[in-house]
mmCIF file of N, CA and C in Angstrom:
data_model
loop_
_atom_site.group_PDB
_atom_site.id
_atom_site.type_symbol
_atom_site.label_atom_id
_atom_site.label_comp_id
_atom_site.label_asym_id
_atom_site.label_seq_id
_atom_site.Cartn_x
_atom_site.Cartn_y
_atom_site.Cartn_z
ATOM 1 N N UNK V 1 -13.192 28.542 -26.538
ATOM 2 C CA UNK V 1 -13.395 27.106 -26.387
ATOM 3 C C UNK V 1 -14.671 26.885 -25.585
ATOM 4 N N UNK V 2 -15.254 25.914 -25.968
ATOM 5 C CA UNK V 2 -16.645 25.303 -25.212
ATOM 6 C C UNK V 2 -16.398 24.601 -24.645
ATOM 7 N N UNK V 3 -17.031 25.006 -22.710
ATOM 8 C CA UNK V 3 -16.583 24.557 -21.475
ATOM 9 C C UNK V 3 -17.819 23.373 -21.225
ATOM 10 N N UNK V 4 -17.353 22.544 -21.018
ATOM 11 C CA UNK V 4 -18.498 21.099 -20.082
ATOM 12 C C UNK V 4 -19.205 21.595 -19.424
ATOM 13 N N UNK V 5 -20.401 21.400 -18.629
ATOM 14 C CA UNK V 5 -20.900 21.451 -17.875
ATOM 15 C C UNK V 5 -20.650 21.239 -16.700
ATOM 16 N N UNK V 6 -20.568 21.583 -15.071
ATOM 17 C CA UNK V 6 -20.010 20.830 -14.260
ATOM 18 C C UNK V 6 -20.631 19.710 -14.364
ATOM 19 N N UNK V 7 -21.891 19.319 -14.334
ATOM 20 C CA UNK V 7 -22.604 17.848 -13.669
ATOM 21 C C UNK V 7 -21.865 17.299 -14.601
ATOM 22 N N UNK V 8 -21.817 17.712 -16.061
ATOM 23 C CA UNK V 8 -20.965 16.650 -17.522
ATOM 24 C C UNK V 8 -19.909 16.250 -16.773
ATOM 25 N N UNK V 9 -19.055 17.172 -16.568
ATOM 26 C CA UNK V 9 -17.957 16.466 -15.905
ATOM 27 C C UNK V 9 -17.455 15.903 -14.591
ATOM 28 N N UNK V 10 -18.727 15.926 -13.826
ATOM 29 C CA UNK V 10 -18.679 15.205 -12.636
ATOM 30 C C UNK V 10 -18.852 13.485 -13.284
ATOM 31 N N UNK V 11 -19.907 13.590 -13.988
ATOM 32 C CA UNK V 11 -20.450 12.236 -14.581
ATOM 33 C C UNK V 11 -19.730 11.557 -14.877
ATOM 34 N N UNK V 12 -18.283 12.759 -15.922
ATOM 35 C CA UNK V 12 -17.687 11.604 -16.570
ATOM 36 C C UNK V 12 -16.513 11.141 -15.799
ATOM 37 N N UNK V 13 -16.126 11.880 -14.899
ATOM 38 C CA UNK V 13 -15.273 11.848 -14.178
ATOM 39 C C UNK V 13 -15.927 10.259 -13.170
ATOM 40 N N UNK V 14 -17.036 10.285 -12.665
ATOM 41 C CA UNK V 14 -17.275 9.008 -11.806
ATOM 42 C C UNK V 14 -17.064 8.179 -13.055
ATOM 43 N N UNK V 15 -17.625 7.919 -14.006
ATOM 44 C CA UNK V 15 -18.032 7.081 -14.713
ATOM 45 C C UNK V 15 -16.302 6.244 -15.543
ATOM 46 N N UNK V 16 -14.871 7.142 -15.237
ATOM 47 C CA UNK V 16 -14.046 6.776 -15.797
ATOM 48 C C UNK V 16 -13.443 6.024 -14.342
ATOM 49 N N UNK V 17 -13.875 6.680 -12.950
ATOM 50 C CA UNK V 17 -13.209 5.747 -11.812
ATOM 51 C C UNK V 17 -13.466 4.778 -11.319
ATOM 52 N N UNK V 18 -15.193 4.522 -11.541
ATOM 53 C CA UNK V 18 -15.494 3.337 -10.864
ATOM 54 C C UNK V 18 -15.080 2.132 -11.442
ATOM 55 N N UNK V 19 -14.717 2.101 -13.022
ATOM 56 C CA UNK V 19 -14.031 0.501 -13.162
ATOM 57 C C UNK V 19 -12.725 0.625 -12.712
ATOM 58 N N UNK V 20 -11.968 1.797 -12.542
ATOM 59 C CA UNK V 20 -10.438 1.234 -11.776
ATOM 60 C C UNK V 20 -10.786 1.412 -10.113
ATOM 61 N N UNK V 21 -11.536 1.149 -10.180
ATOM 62 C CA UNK V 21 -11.755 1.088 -8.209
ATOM 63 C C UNK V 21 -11.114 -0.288 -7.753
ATOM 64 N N UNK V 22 -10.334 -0.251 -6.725
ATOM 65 C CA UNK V 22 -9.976 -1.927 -6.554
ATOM 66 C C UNK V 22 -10.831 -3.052 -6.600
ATOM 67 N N UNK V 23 -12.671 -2.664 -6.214
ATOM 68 C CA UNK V 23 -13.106 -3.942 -6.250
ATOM 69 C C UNK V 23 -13.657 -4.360 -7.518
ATOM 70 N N UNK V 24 -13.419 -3.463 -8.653
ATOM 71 C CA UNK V 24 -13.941 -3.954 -9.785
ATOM 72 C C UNK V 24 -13.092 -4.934 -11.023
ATOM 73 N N UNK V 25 -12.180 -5.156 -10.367
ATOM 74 C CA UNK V 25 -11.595 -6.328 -10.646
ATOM 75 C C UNK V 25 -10.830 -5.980 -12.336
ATOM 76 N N UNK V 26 -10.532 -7.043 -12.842
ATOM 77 C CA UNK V 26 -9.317 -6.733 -14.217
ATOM 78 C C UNK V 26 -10.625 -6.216 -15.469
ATOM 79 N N UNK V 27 -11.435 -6.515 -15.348
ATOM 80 C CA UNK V 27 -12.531 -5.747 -16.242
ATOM 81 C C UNK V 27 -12.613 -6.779 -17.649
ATOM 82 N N UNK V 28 -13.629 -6.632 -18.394
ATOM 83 C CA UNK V 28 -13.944 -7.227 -19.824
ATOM 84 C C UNK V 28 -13.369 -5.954 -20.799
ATOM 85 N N UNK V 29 -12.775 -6.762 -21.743
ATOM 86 C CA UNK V 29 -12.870 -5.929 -22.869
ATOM 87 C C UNK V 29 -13.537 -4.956 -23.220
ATOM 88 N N UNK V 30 -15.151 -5.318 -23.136
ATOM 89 C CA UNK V 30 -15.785 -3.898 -23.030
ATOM 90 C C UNK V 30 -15.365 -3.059 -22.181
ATOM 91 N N UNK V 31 -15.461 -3.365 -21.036
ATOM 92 C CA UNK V 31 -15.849 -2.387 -19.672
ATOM 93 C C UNK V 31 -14.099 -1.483 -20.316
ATOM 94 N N UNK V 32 -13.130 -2.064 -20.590
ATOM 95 C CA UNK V 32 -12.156 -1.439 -21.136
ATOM 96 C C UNK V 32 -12.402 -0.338 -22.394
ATOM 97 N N UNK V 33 -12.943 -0.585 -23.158
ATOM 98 C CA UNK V 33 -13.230 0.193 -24.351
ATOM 99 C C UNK V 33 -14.293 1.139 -23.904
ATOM 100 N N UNK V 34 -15.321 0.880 -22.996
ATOM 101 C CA UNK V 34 -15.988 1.960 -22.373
ATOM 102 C C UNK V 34 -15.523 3.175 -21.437
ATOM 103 N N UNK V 35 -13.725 2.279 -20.780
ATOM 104 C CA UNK V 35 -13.325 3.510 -20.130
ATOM 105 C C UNK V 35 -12.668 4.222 -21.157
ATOM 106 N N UNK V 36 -12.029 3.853 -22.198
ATOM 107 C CA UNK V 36 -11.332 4.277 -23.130
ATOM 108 C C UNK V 36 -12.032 5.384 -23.811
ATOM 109 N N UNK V 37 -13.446 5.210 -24.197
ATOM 110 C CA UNK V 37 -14.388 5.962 -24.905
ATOM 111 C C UNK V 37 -14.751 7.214 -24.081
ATOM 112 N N UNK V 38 -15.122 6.816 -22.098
ATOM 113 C CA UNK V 38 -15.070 7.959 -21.175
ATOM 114 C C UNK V 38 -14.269 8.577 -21.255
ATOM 115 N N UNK V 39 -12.771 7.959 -20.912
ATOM 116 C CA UNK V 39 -11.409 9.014 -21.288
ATOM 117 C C UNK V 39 -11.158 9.982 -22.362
ATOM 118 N N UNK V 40 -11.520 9.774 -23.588
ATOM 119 C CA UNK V 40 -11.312 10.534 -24.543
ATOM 120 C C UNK V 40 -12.529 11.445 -24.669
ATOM 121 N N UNK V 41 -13.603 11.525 -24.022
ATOM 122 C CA UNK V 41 -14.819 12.447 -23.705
ATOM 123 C C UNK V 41 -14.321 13.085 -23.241
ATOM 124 N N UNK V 42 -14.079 12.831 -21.831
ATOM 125 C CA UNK V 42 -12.893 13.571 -21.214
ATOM 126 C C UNK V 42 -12.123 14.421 -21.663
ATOM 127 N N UNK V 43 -11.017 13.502 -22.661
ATOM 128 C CA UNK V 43 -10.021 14.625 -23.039
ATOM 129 C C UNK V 43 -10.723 15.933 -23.343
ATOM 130 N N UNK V 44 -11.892 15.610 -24.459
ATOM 131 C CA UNK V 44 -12.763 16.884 -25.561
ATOM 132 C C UNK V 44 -12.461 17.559 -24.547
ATOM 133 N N UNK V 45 -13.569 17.529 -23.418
ATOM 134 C CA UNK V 45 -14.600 18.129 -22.805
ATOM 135 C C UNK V 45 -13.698 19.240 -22.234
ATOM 136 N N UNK V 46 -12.439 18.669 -21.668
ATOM 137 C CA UNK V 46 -11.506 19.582 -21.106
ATOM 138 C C UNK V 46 -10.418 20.295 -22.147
ATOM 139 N N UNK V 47 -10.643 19.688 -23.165
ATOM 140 C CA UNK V 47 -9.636 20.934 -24.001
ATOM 141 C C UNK V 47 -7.861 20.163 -23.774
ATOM 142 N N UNK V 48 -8.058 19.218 -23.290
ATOM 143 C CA UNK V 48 -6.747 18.310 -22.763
ATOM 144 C C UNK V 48 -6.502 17.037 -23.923
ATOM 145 N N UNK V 49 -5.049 16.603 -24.006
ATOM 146 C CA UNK V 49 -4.684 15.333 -24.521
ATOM 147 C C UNK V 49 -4.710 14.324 -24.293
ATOM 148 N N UNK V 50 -4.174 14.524 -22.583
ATOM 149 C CA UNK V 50 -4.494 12.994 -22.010
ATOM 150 C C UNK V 50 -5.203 12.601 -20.684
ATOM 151 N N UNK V 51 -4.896 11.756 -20.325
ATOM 152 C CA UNK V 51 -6.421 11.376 -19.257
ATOM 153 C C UNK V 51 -6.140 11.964 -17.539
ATOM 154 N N UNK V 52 -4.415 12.252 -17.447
ATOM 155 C CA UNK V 52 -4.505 12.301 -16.056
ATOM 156 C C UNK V 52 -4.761 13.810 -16.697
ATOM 157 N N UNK V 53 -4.267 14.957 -17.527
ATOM 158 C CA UNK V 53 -4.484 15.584 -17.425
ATOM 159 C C UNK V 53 -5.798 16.303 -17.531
ATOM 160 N N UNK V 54 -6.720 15.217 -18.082
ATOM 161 C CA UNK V 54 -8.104 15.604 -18.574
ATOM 162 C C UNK V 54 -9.214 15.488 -16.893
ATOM 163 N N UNK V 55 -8.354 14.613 -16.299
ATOM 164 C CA UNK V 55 -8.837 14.428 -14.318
ATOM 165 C C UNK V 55 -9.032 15.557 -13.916
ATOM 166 N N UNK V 56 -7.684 16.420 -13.728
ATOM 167 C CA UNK V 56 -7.202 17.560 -12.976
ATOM 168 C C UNK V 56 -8.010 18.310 -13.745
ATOM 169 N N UNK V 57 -7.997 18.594 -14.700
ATOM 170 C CA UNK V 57 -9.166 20.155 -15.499
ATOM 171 C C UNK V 57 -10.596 19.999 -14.973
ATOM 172 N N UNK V 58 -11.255 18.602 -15.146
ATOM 173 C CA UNK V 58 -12.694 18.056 -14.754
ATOM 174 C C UNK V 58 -12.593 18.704 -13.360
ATOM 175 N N UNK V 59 -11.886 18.229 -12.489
ATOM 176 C CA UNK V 59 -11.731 18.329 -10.967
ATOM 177 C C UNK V 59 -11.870 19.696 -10.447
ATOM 178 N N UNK V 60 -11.310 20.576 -11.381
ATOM 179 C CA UNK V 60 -10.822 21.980 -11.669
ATOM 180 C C UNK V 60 -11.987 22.391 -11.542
ATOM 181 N N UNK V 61 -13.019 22.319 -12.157
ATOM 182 C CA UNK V 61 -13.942 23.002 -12.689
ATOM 183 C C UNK V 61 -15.110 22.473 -11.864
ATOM 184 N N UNK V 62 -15.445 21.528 -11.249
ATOM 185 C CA UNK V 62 -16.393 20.860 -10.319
ATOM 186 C C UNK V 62 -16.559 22.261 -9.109
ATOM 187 N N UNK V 63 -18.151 22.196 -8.641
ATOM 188 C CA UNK V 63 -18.331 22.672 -7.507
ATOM 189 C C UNK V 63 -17.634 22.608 -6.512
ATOM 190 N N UNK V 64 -16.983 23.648 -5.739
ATOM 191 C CA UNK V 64 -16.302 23.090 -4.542
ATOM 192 C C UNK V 64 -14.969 22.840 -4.888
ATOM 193 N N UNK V 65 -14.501 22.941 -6.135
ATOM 194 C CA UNK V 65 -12.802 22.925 -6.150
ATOM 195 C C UNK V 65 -12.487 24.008 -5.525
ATOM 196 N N UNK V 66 -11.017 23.883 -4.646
ATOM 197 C CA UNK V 66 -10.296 24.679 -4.563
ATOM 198 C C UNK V 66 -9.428 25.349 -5.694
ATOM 199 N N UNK V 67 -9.853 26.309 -6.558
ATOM 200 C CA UNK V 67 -9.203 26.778 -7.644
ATOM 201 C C UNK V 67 -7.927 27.487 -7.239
ATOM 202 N N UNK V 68 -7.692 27.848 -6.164
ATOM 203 C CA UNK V 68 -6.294 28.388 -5.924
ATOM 204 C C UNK V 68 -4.996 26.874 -5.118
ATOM 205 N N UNK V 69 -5.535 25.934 -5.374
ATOM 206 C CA UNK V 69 -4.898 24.959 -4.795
ATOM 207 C C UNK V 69 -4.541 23.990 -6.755
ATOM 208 N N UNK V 70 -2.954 24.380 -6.943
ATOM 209 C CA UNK V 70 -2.457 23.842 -7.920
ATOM 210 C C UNK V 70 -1.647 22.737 -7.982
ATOM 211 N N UNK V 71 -1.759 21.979 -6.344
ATOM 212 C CA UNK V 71 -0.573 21.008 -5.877
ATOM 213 C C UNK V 71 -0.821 20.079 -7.182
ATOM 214 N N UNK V 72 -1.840 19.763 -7.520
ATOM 215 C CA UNK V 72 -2.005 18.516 -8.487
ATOM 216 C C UNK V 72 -1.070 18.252 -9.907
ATOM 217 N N UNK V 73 -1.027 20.154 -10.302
ATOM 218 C CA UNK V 73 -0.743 20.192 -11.177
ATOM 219 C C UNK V 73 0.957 20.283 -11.100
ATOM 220 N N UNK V 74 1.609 20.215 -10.441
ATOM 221 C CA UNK V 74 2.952 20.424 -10.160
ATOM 222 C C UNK V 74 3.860 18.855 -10.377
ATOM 223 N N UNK V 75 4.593 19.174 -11.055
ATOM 224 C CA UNK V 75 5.493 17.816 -11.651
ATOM 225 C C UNK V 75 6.968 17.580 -10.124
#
C-alpha cells in the first residue's frame, strides 16, 4: 500500500479540524462538502474507512507520534 506523506497528512489533518473548531461556527454548505471531500482524502491516504479512524492513522504517522502509545485506539 502507498503511504502519505507526513506533511500530506499533517495538512489534511489541520485542514479537516479547523472548520469543527468551536469558533468556526455551523459552517456553509460548502465549507461542509469541503470537510467531507478532506475526510475522504483522508480515508485514501490512510488505507482507512472512516474519519475517526482515518485521524488516529494520520496522527500515527506524523513526526513526533508516540508509536508505542495505542490508548487512542482502544474501544
Amino acid at each position: 500500500m502507498l503511504l502519505a506523506h507526513p506533511v500530506v497528512l499533517r495538512n489534511l489533518v489541520e485542514r479537516y479540524e479547523i472548520p469543527r473548531a468551536p469558533h468556526a461556527g455551523n459552517g456553509t454548505g460548502e465549507a461542509r462538502r469541503r470537510m467531507e471531500d478532506v475526510g475522504y482524502t483522508l480515508c485514501v491516504s490512510t488505507g482507512t474507512r472512516d474519519i475517526d479512524a482515518a485521524l488516529v492513522a494520520a496522527r500515527h504517522r506524523l513526526p513526533g507520534a508516540r508509536t508505542e502509545d495505542d490508548s487512542l485506539l482502544a474501544t
